[in-house]
Short mmCIF file of C-alpha atoms in Angstrom, two decimals:
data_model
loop_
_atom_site.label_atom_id
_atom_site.label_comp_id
_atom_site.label_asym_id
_atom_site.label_seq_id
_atom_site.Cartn_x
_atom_site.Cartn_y
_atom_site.Cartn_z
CA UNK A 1 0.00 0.00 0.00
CA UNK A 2 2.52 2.46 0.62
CA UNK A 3 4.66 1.45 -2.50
CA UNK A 4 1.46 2.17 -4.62
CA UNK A 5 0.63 5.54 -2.58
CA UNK A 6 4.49 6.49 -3.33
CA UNK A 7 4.43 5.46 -7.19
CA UNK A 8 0.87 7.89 -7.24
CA UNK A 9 2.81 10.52 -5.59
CA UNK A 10 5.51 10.55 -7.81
CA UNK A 11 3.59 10.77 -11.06
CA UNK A 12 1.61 13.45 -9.67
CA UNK A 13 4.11 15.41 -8.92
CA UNK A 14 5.91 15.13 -12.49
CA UNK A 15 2.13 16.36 -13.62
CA UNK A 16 2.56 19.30 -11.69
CA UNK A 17 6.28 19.98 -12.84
CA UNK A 18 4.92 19.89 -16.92
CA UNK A 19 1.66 21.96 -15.32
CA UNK A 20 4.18 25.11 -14.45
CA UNK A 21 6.80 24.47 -16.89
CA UNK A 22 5.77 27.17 -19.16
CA UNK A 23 5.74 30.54 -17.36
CA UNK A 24 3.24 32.18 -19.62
CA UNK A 25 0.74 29.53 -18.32
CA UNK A 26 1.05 29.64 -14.67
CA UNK A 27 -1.90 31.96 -13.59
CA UNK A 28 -4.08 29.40 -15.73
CA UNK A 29 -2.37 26.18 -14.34
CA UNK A 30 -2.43 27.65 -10.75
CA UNK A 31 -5.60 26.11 -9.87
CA UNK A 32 -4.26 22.59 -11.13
CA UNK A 33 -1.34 22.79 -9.28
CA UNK A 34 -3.55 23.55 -6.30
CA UNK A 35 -5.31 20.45 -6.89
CA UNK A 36 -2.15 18.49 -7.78
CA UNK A 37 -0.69 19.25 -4.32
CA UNK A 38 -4.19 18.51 -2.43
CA UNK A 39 -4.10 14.56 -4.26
CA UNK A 40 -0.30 14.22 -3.35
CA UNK A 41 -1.78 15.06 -0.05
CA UNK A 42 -3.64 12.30 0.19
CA UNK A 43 -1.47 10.30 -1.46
CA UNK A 44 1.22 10.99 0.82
CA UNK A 45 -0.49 9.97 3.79
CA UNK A 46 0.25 6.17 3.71
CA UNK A 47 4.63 7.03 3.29
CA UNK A 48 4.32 8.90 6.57
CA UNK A 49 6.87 7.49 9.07
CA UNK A 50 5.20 7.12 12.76
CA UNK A 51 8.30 5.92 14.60
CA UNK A 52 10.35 9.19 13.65
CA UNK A 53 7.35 11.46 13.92
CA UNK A 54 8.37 12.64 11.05
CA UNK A 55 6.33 12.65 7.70
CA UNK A 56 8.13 12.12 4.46
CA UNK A 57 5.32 14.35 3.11
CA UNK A 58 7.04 17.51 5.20
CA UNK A 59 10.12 17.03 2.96
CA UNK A 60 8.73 15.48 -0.32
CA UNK A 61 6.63 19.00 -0.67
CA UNK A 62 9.50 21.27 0.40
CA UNK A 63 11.26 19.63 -2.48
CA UNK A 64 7.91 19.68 -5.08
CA UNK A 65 7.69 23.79 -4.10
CA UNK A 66 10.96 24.02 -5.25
CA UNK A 67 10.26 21.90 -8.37
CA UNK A 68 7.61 24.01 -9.22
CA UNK A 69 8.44 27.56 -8.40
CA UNK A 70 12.23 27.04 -9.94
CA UNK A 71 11.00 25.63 -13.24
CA UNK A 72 8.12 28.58 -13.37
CA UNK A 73 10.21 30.93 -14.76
CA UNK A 74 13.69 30.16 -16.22
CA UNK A 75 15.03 33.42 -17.17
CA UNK A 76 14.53 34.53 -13.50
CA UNK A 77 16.85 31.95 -12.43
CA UNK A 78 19.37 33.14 -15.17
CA UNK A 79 18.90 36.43 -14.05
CA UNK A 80 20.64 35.62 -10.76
CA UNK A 81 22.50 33.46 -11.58
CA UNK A 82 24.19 36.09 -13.46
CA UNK A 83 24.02 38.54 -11.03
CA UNK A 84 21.77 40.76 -12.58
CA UNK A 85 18.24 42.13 -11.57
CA UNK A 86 17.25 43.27 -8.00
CA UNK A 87 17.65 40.01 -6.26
CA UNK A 88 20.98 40.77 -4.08
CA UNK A 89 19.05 41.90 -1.03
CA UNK A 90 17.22 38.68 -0.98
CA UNK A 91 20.32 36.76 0.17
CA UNK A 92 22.14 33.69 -1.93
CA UNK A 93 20.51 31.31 -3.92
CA UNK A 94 19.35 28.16 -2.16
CA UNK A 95 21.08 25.16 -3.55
CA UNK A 96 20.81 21.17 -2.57
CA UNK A 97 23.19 20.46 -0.40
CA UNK A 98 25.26 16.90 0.15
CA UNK A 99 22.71 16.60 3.10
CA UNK A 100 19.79 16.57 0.91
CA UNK A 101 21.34 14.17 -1.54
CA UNK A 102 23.07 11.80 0.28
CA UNK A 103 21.48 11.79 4.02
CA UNK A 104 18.89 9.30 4.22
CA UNK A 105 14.97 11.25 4.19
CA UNK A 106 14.48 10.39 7.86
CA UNK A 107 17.89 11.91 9.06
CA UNK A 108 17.78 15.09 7.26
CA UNK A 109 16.49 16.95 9.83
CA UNK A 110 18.51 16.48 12.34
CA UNK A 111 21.71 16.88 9.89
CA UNK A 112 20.04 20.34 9.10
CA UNK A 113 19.45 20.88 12.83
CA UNK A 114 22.87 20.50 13.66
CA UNK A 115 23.83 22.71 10.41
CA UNK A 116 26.30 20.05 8.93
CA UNK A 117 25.31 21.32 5.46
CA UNK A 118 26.88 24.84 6.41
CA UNK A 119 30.22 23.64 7.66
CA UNK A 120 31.27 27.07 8.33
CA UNK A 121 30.91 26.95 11.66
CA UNK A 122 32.56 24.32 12.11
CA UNK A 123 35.96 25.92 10.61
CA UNK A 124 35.20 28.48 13.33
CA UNK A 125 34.71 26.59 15.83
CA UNK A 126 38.24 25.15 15.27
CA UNK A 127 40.34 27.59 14.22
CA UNK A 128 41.01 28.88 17.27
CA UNK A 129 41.50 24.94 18.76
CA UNK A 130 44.39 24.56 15.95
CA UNK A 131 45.90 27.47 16.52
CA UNK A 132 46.83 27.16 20.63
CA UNK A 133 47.37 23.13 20.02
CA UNK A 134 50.23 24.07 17.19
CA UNK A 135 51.63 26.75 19.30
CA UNK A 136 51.51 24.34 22.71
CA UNK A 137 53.60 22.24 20.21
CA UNK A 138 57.27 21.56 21.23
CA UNK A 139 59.68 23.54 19.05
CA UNK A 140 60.87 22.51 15.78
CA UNK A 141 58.06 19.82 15.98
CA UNK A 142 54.98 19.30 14.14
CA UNK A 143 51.88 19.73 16.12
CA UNK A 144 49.72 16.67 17.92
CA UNK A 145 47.85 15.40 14.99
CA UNK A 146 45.38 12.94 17.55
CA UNK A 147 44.50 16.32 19.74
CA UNK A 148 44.15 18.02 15.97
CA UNK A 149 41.76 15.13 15.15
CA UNK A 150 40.16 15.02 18.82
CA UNK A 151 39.09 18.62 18.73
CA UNK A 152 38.28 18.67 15.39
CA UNK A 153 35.63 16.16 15.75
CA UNK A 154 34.61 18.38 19.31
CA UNK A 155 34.50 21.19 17.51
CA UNK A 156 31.61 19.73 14.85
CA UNK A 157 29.47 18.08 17.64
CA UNK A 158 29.94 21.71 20.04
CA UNK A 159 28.56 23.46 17.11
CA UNK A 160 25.94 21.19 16.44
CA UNK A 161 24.92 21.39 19.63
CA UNK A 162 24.98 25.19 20.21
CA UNK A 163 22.77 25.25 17.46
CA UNK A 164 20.33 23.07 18.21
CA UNK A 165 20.31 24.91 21.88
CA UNK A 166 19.73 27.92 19.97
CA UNK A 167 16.80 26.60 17.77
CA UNK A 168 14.97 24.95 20.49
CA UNK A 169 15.14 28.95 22.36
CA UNK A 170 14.60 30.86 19.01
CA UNK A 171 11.81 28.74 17.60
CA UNK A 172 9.32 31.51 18.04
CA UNK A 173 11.51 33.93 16.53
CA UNK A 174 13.08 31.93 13.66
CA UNK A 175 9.90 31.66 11.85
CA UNK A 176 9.08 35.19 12.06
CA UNK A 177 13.04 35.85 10.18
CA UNK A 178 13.25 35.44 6.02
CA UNK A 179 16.70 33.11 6.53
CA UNK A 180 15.75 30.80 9.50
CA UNK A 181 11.88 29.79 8.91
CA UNK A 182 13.05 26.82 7.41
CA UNK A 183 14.96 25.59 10.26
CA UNK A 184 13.97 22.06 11.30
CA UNK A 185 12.31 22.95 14.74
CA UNK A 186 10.81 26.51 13.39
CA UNK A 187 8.92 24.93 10.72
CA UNK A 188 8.00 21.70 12.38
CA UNK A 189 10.23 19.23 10.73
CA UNK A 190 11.30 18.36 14.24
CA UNK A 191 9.61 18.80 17.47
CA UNK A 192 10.89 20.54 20.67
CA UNK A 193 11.21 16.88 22.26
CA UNK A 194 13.09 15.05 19.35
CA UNK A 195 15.22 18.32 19.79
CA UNK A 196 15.96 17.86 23.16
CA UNK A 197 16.95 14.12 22.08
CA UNK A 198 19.23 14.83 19.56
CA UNK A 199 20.52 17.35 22.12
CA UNK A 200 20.91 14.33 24.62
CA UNK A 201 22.74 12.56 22.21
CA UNK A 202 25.38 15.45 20.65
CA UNK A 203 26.51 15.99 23.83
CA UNK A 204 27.06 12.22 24.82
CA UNK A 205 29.37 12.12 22.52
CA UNK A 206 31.10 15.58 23.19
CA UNK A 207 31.43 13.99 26.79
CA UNK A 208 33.08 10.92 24.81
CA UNK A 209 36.18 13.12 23.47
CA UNK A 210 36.45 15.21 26.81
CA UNK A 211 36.81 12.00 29.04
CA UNK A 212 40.38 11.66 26.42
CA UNK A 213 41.79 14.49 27.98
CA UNK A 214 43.13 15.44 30.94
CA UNK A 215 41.58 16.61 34.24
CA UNK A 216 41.76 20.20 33.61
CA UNK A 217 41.11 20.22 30.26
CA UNK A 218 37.83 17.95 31.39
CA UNK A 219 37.17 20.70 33.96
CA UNK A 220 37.76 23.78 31.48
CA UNK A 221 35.67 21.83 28.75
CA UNK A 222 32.54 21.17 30.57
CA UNK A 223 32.10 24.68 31.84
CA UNK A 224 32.29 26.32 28.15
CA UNK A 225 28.23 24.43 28.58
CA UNK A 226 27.56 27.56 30.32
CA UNK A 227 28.15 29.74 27.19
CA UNK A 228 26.79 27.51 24.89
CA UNK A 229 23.42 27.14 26.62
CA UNK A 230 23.54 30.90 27.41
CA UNK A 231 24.77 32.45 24.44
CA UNK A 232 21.09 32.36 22.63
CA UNK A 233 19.33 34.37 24.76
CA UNK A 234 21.76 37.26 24.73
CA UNK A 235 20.10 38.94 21.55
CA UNK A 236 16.91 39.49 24.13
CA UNK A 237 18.95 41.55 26.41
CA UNK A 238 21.76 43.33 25.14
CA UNK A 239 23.12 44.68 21.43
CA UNK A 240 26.30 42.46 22.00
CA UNK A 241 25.32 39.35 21.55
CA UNK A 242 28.61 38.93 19.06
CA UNK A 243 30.62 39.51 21.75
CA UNK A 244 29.29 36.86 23.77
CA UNK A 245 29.59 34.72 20.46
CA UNK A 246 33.15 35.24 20.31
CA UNK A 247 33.32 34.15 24.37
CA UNK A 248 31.88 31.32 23.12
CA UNK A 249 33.60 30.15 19.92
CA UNK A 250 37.22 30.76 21.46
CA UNK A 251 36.98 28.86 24.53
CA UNK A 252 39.46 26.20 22.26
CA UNK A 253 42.33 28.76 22.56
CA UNK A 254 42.51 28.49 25.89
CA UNK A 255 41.16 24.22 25.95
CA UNK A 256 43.56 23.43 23.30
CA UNK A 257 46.64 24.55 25.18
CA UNK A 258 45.90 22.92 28.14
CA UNK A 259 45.02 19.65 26.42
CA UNK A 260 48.60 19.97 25.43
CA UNK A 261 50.30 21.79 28.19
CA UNK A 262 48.21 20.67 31.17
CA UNK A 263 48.22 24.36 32.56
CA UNK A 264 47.38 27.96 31.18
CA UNK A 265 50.21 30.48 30.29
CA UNK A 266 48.25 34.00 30.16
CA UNK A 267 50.95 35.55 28.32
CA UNK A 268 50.37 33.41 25.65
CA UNK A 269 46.45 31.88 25.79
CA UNK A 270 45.21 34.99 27.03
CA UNK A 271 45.83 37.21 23.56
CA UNK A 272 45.39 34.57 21.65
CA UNK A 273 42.01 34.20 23.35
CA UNK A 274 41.44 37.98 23.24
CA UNK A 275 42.26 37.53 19.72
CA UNK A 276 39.65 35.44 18.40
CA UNK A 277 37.02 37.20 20.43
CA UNK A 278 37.85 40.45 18.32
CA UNK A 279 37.74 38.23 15.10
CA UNK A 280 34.47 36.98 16.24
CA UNK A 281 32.94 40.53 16.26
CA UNK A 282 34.03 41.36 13.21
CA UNK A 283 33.04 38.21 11.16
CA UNK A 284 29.40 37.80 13.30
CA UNK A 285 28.38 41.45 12.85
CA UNK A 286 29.42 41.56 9.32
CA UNK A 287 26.94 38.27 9.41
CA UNK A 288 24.07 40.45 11.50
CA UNK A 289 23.63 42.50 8.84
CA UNK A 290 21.63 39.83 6.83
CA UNK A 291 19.39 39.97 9.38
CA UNK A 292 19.02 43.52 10.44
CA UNK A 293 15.45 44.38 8.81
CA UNK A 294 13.61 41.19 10.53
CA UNK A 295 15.52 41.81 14.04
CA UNK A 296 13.93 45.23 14.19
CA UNK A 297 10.17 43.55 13.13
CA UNK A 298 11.04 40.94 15.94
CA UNK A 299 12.80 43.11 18.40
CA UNK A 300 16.02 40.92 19.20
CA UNK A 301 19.08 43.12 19.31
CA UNK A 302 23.00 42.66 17.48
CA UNK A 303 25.91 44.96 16.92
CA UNK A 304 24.44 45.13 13.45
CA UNK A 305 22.02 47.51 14.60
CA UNK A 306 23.99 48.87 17.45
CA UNK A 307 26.58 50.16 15.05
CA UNK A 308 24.28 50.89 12.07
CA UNK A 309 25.77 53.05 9.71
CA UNK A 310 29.15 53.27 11.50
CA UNK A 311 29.65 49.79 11.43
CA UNK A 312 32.94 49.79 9.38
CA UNK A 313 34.16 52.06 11.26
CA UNK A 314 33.82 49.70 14.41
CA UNK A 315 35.12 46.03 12.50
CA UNK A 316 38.05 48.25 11.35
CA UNK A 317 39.15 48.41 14.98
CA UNK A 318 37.93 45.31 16.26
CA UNK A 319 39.76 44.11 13.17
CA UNK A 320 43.20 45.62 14.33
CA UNK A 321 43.04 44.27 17.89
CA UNK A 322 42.54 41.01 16.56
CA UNK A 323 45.97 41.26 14.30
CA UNK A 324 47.44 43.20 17.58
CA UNK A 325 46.94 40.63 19.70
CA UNK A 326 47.60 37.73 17.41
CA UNK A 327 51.23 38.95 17.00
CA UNK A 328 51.31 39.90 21.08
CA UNK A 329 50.66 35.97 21.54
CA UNK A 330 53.48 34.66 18.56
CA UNK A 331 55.80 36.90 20.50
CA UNK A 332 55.33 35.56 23.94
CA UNK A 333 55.71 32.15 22.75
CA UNK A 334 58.84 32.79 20.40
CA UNK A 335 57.13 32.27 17.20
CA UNK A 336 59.71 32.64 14.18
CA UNK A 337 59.62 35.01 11.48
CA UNK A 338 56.97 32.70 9.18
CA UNK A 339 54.24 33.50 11.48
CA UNK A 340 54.04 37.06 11.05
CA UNK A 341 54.54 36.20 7.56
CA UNK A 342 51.16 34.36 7.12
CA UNK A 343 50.47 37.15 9.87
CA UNK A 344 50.71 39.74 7.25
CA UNK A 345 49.18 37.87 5.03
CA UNK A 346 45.71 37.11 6.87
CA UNK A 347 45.40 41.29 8.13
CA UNK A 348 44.96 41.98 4.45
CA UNK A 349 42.46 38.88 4.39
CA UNK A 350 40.52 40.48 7.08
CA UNK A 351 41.30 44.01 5.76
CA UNK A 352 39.62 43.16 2.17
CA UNK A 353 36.60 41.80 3.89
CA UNK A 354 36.29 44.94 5.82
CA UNK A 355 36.65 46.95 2.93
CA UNK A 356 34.36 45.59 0.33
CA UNK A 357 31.98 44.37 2.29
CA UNK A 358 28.21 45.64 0.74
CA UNK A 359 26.28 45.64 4.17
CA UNK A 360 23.01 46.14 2.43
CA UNK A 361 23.51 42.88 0.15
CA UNK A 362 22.84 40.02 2.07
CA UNK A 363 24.64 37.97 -0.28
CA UNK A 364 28.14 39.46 -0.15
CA UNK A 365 27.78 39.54 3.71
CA UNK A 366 27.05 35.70 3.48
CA UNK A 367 30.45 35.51 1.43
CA UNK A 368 32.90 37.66 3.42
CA UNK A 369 31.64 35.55 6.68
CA UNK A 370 32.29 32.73 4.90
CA UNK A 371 35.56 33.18 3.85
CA UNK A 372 36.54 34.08 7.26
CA UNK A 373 37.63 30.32 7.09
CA UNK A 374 40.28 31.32 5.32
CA UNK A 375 41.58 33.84 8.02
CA UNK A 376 41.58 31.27 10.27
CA UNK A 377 43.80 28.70 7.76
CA UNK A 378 46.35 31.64 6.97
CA UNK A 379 47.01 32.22 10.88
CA UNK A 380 46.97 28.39 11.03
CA UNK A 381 49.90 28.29 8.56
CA UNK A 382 51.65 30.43 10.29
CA UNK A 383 51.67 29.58 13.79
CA UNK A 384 52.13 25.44 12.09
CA UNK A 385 55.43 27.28 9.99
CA UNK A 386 56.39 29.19 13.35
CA UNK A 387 56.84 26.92 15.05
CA UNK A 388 58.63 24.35 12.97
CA UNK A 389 61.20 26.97 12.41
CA UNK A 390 62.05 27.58 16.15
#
């Protein structure tokens, strides 16, 4: 029975695809698209997956709306594709991602939930983990390649964690925002429970690769749950929610070292800490600004609208404390001359994103924040060719 309903579904739905393939026709073929989508409905019905509590039918018409409104009209697409037309405020073009294609159907959700289609954050994340764990490295040695891997893998399950935290807090909010209404919790792909779950089971296995480290670096670890679970709820009471971010996303400057060291130098964890907080403000609030016209309608706050039309102004010198204090830390641990090399290298990175950033286009400030991933791989370089050459 559900074979057959599935077979049904699936002819239906190329029905509707020819129905709007012509874009001169779709006012008249509206109404039998309508009707297309109400049979697919039923249809549908028998595929639906109880034990997941989750329907295949959520998914199957996410994908047959974006069947049908992509092949509606064709020289849209081309139009931004190439750029043109007056579609840059609306953000990047959605794309299938490996999740989509590869993920099985019933596990898509909670890949999206945890953002592992948007590895981004991830790089983030770990930067700052790879940097203090190369420069905890003995000289003229290579770094620890199992405490590279360790955090690496910490630094994926953290993030997917912090973001499911912050979906399960900001489901009444995401689905009032353009970019996050389709987030698994917001528009009921998931429900606060299997949320809570998948929580459960991210952080199991955090707990996993923290018990592999030593006692203080156990210790240090576990309270960084304290920003994680706290960070979401800072955009309801303050404008520097970024800030809080970059508390958050550095705590592996100070973990890594200790991993490696067993104890915290402050002349050297401290600015390198310091560092990535100030990198963290500039990156996030360039990201903010994709957001700035629905936190106003919604009332959450960000340095985005805090710094308003003075914002370059402010990355530019949260920009140079972040270089400042990157070379204060290679300094106080004897870094050679490579690392201010690559040094050099990433301040113009972070300069040209500062620069040419378009902080009314939603899609260029998607693009500098993502290629803040290469900041963090040019410092990486250099602290890796630092400290080989001490």
């Amino acid at each position: 029975m559900r074979i057959l309903g599935l077979l049904r579904a699936s002819r239906r739905v190329l029905v509707g695809r020819c129905a709007v393939s012509n874009p001169r026709a779709l006012k008249t073929e509206e109404p039998s698209l309508n009707r297309c989508r109400s049979l697919l409905i039923r249809d549908i019905e028998v595929c639906s997956f109880p034990w997941w509590r989750f329907e295949f039918r959520d998914v199957f018409f996410s994908n047959f709306r974006f069947i049908s409104t992509s092949s509606c009209n064709p020289e849209k697409e081309e139009r931004q594709e190439d750029g043109a037309g007056d579609e840059k405020s609306k953000g990047p073009i959605a794309r299938a991602s490996w999740v989509e294609n590869y993920i099985p159907l019933c596990l898509q959700p909670y890949a999206l939930l945890a953002r592992l289609d948007k590895p981004i954050g991830t790089w983030l994340l770990a930067w700052p983990c790879a940097w203090s764990i190369t420069i905890a490295a003995t000289p003229g040695n290579f770094p620890d390649f199992k405490t590279l891997a360790l955090f690496g893998c910490g630094a994926m399950l953290l993030r997917g964690a912090g973001c499911t935290v912050n979906d399960l807090l900001d489901r009444d909010i995401d689905n009032k925002v353009e970019r996050t209404r389709s987030r698994p919790i917001a528009s009921g792909l998931l429900t606060p429970f299997q949320g809570i779950s998948f929580l459960g089971f991210q952080l199991l296995l955090g707990l996993g690769i923290l018990l592999q480290l030593n006692d203080f670096s156990r210790i240090l670890g576990a309270s960084s749950l304290l920003l994680v679970f706290s960070y979401p709820l800072m955009k309801r009471f303050t404008f520097w929610p970024q800030a809080f971010l970059g508390l958050t996303f550095n705590w592996g400057a100070l973990l890594g070292w200790v991993a490696i060291k067993g104890t915290l130098d402050p002349a050297i964890v401290l600015p390198l800490y310091t560092a990535g907080v100030f990198w963290t403000l500039v990156y996030d609030t360039i990201y903010a600004h994709q957001d700035k016209e629905d936190d106003l309608k919604v009332g959450v706050k960000s340095t985005a609208l805090r710094f308003g039309d003075l914002t370059k102004n402010w990355i530019t010198g949260f920009g140079a404390a972040c270089i400042t204090s990157l070379a204060l830390s290679g300094y106080n641990a004897d870094l050679e001359w490579p690392y201010y090399v690559f040094l050099a290298f990433a301040t113009g990175q972070l300069g040209w994103q500062i620069w040419t950033v378009d902080l009314s286009d939603r899609a260029d400030c998607n693009r500098k924040f993502v290629s803040n991933k290469w900041f963090g791989a040019l410092v990486f370089s250099g602290t890796l060719l630092g400290r080989l050459a001490a």
